[in-house]
CSV table of C-alpha atoms in Angstrom, one decimal:
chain,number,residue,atom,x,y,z
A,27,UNK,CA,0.0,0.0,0.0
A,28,UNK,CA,1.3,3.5,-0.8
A,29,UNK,CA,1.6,5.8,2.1
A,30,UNK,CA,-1.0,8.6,2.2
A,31,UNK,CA,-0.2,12.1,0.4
A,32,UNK,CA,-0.4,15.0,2.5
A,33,UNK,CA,-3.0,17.9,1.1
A,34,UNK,CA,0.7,19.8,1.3
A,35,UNK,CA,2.2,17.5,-0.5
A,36,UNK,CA,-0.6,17.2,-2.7
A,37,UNK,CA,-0.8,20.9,-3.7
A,38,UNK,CA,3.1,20.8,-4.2
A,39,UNK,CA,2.5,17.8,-6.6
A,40,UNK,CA,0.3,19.8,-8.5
A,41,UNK,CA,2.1,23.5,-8.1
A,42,UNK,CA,4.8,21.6,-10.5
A,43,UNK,CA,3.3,19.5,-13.0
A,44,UNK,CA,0.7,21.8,-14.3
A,45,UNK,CA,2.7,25.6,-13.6
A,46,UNK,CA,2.9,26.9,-17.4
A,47,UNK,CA,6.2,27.2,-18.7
A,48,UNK,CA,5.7,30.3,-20.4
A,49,UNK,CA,4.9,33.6,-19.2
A,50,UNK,CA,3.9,37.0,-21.0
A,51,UNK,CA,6.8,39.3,-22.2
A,52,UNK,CA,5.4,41.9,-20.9
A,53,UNK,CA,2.9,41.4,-17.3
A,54,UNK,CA,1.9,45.0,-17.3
A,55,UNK,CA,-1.9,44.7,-17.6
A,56,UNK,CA,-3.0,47.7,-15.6
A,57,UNK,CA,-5.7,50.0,-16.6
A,58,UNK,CA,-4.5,53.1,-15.6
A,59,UNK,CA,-1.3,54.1,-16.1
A,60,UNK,CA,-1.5,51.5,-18.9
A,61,UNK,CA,1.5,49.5,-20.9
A,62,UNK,CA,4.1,51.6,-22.9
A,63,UNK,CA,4.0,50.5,-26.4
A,64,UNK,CA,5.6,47.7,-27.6
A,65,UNK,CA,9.5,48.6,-28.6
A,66,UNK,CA,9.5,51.6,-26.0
A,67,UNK,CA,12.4,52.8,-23.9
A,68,UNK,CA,13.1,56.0,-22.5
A,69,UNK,CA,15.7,56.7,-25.4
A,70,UNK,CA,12.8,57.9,-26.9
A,71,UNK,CA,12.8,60.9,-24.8
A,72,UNK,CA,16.0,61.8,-26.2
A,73,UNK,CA,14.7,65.0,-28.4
A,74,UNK,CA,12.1,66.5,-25.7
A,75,UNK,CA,12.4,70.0,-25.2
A,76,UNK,CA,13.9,69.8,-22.1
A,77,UNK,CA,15.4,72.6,-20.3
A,78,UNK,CA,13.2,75.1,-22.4
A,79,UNK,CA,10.1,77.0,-22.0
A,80,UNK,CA,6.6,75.6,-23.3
A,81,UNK,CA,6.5,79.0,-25.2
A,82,UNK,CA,9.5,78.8,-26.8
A,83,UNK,CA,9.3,78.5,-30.7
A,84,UNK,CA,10.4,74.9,-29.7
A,85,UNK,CA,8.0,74.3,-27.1
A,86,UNK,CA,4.8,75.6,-28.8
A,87,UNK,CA,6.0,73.4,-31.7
A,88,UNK,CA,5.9,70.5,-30.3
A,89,UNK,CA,2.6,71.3,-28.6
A,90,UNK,CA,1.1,72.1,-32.1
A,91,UNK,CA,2.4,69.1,-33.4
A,92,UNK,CA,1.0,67.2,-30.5
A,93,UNK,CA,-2.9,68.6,-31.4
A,94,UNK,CA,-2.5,68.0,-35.4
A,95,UNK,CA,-1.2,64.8,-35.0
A,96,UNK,CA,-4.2,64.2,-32.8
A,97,UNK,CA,-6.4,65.7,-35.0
A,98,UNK,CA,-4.9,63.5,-38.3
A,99,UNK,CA,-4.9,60.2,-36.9
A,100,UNK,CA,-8.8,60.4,-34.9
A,101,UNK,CA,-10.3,61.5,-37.7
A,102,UNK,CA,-11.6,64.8,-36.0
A,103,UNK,CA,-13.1,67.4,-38.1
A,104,UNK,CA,-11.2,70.8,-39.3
A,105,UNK,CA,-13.6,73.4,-37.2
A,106,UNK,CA,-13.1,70.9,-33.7
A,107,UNK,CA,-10.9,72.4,-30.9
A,108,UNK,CA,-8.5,70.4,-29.6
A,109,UNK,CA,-6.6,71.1,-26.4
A,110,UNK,CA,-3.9,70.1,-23.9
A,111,UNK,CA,-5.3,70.3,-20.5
A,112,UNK,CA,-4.2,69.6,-16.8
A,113,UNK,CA,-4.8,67.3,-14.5
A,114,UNK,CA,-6.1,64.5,-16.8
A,115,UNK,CA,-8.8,63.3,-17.9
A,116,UNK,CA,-10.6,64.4,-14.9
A,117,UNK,CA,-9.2,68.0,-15.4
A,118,UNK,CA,-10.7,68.1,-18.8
A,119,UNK,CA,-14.2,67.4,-18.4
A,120,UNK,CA,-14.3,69.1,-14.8
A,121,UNK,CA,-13.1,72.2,-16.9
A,122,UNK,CA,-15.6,71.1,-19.5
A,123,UNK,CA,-18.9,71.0,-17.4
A,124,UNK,CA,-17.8,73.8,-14.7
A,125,UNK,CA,-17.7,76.2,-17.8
A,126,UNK,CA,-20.7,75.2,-20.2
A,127,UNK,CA,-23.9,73.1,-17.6
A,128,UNK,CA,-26.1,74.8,-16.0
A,129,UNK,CA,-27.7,77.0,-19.1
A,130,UNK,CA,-30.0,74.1,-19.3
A,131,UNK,CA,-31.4,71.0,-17.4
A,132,UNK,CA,-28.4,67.9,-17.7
A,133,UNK,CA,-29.5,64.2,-18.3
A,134,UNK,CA,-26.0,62.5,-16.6
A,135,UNK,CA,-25.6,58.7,-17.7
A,136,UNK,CA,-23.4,56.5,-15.5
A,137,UNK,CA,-23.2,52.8,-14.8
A,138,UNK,CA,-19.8,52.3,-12.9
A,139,UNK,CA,-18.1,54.6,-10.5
A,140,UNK,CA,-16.2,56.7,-12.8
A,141,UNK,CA,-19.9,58.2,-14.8
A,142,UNK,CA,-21.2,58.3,-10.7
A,143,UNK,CA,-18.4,60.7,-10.1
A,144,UNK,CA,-19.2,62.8,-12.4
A,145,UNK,CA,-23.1,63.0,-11.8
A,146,UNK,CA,-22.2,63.7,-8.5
A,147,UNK,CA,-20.1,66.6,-9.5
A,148,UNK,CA,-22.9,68.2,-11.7
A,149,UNK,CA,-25.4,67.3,-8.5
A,150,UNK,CA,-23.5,68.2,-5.4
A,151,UNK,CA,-20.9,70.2,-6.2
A,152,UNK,CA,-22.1,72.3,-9.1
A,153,UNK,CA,-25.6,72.3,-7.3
A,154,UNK,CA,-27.7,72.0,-10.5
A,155,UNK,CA,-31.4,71.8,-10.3
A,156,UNK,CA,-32.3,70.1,-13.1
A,157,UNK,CA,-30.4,66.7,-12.9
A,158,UNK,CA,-31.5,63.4,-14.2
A,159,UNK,CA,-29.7,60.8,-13.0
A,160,UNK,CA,-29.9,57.6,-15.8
A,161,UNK,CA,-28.2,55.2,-14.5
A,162,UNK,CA,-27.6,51.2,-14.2
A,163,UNK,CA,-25.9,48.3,-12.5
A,164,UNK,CA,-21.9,47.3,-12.9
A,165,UNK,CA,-22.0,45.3,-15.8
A,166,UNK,CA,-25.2,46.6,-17.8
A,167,UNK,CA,-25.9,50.0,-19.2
A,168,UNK,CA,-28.9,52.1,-18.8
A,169,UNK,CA,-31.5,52.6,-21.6
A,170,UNK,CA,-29.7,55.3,-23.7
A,171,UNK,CA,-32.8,56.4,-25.6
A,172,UNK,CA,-33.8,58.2,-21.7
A,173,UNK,CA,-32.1,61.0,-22.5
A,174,UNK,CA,-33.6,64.5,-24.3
A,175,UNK,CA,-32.3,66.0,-27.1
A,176,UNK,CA,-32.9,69.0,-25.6
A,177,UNK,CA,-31.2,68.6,-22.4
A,178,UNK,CA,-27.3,68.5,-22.3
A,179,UNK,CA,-26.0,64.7,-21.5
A,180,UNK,CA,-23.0,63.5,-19.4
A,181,UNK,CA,-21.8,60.4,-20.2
A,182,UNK,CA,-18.6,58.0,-20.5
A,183,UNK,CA,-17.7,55.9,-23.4
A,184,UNK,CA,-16.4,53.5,-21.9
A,185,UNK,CA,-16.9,52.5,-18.3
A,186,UNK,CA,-13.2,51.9,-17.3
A,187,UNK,CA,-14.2,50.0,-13.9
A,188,UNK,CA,-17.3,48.0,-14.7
A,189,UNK,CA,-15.7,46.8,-19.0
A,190,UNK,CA,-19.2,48.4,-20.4
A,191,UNK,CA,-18.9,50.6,-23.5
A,192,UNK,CA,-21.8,52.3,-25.2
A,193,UNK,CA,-22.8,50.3,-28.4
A,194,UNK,CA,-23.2,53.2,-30.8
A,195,UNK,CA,-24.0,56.7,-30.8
A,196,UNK,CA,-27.4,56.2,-32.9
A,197,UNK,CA,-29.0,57.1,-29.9
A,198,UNK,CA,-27.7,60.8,-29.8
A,199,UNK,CA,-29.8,63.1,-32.2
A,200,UNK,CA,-28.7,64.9,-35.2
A,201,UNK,CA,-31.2,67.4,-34.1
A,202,UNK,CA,-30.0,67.9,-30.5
A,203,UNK,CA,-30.2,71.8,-29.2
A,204,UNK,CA,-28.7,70.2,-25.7
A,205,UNK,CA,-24.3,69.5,-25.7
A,206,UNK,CA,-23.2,66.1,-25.1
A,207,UNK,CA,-20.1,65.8,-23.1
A,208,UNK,CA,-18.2,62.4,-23.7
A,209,UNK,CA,-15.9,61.2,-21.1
A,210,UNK,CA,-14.1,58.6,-23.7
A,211,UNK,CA,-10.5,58.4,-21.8
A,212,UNK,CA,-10.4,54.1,-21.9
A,213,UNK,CA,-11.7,54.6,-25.7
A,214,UNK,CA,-10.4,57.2,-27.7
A,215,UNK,CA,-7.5,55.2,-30.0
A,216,UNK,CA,-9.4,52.0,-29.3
A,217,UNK,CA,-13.2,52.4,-30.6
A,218,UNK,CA,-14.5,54.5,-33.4
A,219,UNK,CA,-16.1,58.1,-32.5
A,220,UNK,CA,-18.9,59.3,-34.7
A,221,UNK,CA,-17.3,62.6,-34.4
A,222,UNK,CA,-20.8,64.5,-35.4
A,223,UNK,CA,-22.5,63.2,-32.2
A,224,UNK,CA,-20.3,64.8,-29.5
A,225,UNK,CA,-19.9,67.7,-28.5
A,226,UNK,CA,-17.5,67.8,-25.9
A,227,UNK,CA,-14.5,64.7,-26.0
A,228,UNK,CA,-12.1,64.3,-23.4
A,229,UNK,CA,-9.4,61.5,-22.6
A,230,UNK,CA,-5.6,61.5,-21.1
A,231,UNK,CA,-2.3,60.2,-22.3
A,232,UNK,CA,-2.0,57.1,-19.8
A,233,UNK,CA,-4.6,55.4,-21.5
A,234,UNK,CA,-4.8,53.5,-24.9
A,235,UNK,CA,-1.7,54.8,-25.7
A,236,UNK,CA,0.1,53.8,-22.7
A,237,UNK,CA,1.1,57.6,-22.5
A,238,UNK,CA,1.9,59.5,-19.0
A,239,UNK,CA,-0.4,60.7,-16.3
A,240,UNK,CA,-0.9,64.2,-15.4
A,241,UNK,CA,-2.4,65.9,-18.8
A,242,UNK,CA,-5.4,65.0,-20.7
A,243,UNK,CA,-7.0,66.1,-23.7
A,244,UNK,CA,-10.6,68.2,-24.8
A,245,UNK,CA,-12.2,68.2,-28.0
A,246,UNK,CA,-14.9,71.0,-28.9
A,247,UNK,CA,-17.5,71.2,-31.6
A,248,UNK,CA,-18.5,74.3,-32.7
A,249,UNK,CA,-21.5,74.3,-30.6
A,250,UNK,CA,-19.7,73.4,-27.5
A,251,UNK,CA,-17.4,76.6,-29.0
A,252,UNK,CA,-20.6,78.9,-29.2
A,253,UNK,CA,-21.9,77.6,-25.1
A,254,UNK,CA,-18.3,78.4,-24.0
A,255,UNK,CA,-18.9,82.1,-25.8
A,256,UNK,CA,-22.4,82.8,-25.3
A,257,UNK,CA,-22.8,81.4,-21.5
A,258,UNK,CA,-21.1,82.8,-18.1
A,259,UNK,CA,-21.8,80.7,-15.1
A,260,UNK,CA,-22.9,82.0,-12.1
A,261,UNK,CA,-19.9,80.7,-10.1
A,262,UNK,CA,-16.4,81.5,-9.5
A,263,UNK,CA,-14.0,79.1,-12.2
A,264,UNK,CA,-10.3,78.8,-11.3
A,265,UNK,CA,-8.2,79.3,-13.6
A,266,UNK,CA,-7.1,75.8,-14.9
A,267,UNK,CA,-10.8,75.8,-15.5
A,268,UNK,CA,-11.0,79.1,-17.8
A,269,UNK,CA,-11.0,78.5,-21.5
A,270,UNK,CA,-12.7,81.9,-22.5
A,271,UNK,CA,-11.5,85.6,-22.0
A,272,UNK,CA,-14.1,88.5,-22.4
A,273,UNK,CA,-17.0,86.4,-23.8
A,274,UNK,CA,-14.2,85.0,-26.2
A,275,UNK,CA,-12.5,81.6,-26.9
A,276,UNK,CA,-8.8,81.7,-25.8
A,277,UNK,CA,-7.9,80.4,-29.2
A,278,UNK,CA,-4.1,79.9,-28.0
A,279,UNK,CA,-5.4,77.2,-26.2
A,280,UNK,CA,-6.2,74.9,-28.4
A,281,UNK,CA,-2.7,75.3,-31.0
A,282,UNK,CA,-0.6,74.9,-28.1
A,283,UNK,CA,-0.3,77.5,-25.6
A,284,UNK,CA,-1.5,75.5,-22.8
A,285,UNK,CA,-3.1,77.2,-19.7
A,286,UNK,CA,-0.6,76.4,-17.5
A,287,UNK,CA,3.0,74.2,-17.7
A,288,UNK,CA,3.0,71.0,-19.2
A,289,UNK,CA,5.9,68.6,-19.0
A,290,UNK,CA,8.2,68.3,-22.4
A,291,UNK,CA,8.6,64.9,-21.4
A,292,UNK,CA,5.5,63.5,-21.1
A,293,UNK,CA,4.9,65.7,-24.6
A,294,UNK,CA,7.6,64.2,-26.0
A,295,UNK,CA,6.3,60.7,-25.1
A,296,UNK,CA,2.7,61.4,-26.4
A,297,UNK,CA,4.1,62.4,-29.9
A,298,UNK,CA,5.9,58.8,-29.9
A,299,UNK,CA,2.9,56.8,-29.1
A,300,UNK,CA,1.4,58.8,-31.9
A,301,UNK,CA,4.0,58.2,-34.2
A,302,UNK,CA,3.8,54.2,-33.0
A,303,UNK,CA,0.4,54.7,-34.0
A,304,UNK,CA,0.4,55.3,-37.7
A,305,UNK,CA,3.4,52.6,-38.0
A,306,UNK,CA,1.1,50.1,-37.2
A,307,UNK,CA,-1.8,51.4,-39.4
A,308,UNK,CA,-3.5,54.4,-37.9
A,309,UNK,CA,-6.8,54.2,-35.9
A,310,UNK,CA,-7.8,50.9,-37.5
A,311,UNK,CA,-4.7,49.5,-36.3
A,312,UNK,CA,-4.9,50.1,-33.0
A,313,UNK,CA,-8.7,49.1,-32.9
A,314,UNK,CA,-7.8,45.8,-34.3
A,315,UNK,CA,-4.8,44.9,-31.7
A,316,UNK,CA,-7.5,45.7,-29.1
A,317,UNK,CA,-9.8,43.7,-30.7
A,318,UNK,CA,-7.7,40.8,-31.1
A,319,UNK,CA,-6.9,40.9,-27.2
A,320,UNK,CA,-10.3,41.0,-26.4
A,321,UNK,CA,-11.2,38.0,-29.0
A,322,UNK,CA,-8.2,35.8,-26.9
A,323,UNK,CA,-10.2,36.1,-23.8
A,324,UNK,CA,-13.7,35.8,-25.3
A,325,UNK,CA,-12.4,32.7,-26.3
A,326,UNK,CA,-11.6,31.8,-22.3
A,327,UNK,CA,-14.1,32.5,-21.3
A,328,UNK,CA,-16.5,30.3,-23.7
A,329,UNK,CA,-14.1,27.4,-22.7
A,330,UNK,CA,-14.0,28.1,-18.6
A,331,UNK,CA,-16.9,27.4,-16.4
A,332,UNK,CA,-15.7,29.2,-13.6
A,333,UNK,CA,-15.5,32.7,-15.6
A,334,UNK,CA,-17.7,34.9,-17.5
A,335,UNK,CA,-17.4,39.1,-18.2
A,336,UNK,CA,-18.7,41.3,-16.2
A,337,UNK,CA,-20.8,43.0,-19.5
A,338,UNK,CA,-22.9,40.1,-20.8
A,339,UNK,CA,-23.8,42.1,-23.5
A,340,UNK,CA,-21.0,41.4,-26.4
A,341,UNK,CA,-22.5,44.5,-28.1
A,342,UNK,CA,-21.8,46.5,-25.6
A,343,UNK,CA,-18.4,44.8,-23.7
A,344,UNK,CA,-15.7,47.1,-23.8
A,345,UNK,CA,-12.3,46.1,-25.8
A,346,UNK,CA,-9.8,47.6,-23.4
A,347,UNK,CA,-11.1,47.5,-19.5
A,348,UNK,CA,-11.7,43.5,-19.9
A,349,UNK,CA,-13.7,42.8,-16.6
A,350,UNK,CA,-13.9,39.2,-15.9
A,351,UNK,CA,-16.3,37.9,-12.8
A,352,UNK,CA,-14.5,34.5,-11.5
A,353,UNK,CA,-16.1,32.0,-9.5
A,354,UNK,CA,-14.6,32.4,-6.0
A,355,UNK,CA,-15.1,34.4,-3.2
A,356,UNK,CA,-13.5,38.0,-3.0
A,357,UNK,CA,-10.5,36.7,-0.7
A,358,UNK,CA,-9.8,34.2,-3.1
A,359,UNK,CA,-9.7,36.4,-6.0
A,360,UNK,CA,-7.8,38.3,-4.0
A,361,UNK,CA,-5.5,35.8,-3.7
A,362,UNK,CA,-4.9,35.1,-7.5
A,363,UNK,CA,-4.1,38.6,-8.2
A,364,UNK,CA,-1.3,38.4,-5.4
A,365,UNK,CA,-0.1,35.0,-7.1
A,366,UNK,CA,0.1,36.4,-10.4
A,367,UNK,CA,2.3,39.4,-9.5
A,368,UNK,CA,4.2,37.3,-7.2
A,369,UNK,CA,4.8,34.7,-9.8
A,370,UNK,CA,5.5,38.4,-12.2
A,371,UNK,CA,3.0,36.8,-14.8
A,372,UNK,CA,0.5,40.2,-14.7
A,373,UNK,CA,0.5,43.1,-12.8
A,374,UNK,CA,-2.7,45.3,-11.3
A,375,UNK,CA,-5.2,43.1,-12.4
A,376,UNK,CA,-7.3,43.2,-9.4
A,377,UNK,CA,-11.1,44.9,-10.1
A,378,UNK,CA,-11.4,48.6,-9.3
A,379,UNK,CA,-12.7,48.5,-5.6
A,380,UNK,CA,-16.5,49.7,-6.2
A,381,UNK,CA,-16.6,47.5,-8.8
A,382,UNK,CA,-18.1,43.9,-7.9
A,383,UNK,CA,-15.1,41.5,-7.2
A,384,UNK,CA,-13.5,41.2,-10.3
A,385,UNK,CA,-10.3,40.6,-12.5
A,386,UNK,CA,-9.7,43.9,-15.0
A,387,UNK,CA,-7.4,43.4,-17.4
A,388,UNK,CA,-6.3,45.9,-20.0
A,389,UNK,CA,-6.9,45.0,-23.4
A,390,UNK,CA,-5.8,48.0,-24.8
A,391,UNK,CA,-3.6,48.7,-28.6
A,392,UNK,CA,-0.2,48.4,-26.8
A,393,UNK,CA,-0.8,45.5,-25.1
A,394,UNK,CA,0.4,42.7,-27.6
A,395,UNK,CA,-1.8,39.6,-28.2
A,396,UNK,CA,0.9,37.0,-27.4
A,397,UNK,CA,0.6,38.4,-24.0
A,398,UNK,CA,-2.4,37.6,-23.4
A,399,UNK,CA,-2.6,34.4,-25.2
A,400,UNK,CA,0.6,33.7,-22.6
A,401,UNK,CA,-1.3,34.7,-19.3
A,402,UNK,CA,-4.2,33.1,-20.0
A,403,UNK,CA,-2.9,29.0,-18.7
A,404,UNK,CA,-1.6,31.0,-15.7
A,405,UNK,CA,-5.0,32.5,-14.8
A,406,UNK,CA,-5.9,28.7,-15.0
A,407,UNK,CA,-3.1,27.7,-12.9
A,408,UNK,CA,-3.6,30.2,-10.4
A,409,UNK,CA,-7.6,29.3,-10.2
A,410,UNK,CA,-6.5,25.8,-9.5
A,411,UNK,CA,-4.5,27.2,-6.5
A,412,UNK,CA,-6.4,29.2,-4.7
A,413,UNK,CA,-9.9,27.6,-5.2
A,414,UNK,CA,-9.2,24.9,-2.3
């Protein structure tokens, strides 16, 4: 008779025969600041305009450079606005609704904690009166045809913490008299924007582009142009907030004279990841290497019992803030995303903490598909770990 195995021994038995052999080349899979782009090292820093003012003939350059580029490879129309802005994403549409909501009631769409921010922004700290909240559980997405034309609307693309994306933008009228303001920070680079249904766009750098914190971006239609000129709210705006001057447009703005200091740097790295961008084939490109991660774990999931996505919906499950539901308790999951960094097989993958317990895994254009083919045995392996 053999001599009985130890449940120690037992779990050492199987830590060794079924640990995969190979890991991803790359275990960054955070959402936020996301993966560099493939090929990147800080050599590519080498020609920032270090040392020298943003309003240098150098500086304002590179700035201008920064929008057109933008403007080129998104598709956005000739009479949009674009600008560099502080403080992120977050800076830009704070900026954006502190200057332009209140000259009319606000229909605010949110269904993770992100959107709730902001609807609490226009609610309790801008102290609008006319609010409607539309709003739905982590992993769904409200009834988009709630909101009137005539109202302006809040909402976010895509719902970094909850992997829920609005399908379309067939629901926003042609005919609208209200602005729509589109928080699309997890989608710009990553999902097509029907450009003549928004109104207000803002994203950041850290993104889909695996660009640096601190700035973000805002893009304005010529009606959100006209609000910013025809409306003054009836509240004190600081000045990172101010994008008008005497009823005007600060035109400087938005070719490069930014409202207050950027960093060079972090300039010099955003023109990079756009010039990464059209070297592997634009917008369509970068869509498609999201797509493609997002098709590695859809196939997973089909094949695991034990996960599923948070969004249900494939039409609207977002390409780049992957949210996967596993079937173990929150310390457990817990556990796995501890294995898997200690094991240095993928980093930050944990769910964001309003979010129900979760794995998030960024999906985005600069993460490449092999690594996520690669860390998809070791979620397997680590389930088989921590499940006892």
């Amino acid at each position: 008779m053999f001599p009985k195995v130890s449940a120690r021994a037992q779990r050492l038995i199987r830590f060794f025969s079924s640990k995969p052999s190979v890991k991803p080349a790359c275990p960054e899979f955070s959402s936020g600041p996301c993966k560099k782009r493939p090929g990147w090292s800080p050599q590519v820093l080498n020609s920032a305009a270090t040392g020298r003012s943003h309003r240098s003939k150098l500086g304002k350059a590179k700035l201008h450079e920064a929008i057109e580029k933008t403007r080129s490879i998104l598709g956005i129309p000739a009479d949009y606005k674009i600008g560099i802005m502080p403080a992120s994403d977050t800076g830009a549409i704070e900026a954006a609704m502190w200057c332009m909501l209140g000259e009319r009631p606000v229909d605010v769409l949110h269904w993770e904690s992100f959107g709730k921010g902001w609807f609490t922004d226009v609610a309790k700290q801008l102290k609008l009166k006319q609010v409607n909240e539309i709003t739905s559980d982590y992993g769904e997405i409200p009834d988009l045809k709630q909101t009137n034309p005539d109202h302006d609307i809040v909402f976010t693309f895509n719902g970094t913490t909850s992997g829920v994306r609005v399908p379309h933008l067939d629901w926003v009228s042609d005919n609208r008299t209200g602005l729509t303001f589109n928080d699309a920070t997890s989608a710009v680079f990553a999902m097509d924007v029907d450009w003549s249904k928004v109104d207000v766009t803002t994203y950041s750098w850290q993104k889909v582009l695996g660009g640096e914190g601190a700035h973000g971006m805002i893009i304005l239609s010529p009606k959100a142009v006209e609000r910013l000129e025809s409306y003054t709210p009836d509240r004190p705006l600081p000045k990172i907030f101010r994008m008008t001057k005497g009823g005007k447009l600060i035109d400087g703005i938005f070719k490069g004279a930014t409202i207050n200091t950027p960093s060079m740097i972090c300039v010099e790295d955003y023109l990079d990841s756009l010039a990464w961008t059209e070297s592997v084939g634009g917008l369509k490109g970068l869509i498609a290497r999201s797509q493609d991660n997002l098709a590695v774990l859809d196939n997973f999931v089909t094949k695991t019992p034990w996960a599923d996505f948070l969004a249900k919906d494939p039409a609207v499950r977002s390409s780049t803030s992957v949210c996967l539901t596993i079937d173990l308790s929150p310390e457990k999951i817990k556990e796995l995303v501890a294995l898997l960094e200690k094991e240095d097989v993928a980093y930050d993958i944990g769910g964001y903490r309003d979010a129900p317990p979760s794995l998030r895994i960024w999906c985005g254009a600069t993460v490449d598909k092999s690594d996520v083919e690669a860390l998809v045995p070791w979620l397997e392996w680590a389930y088989n770990e921590v499940k006892e």
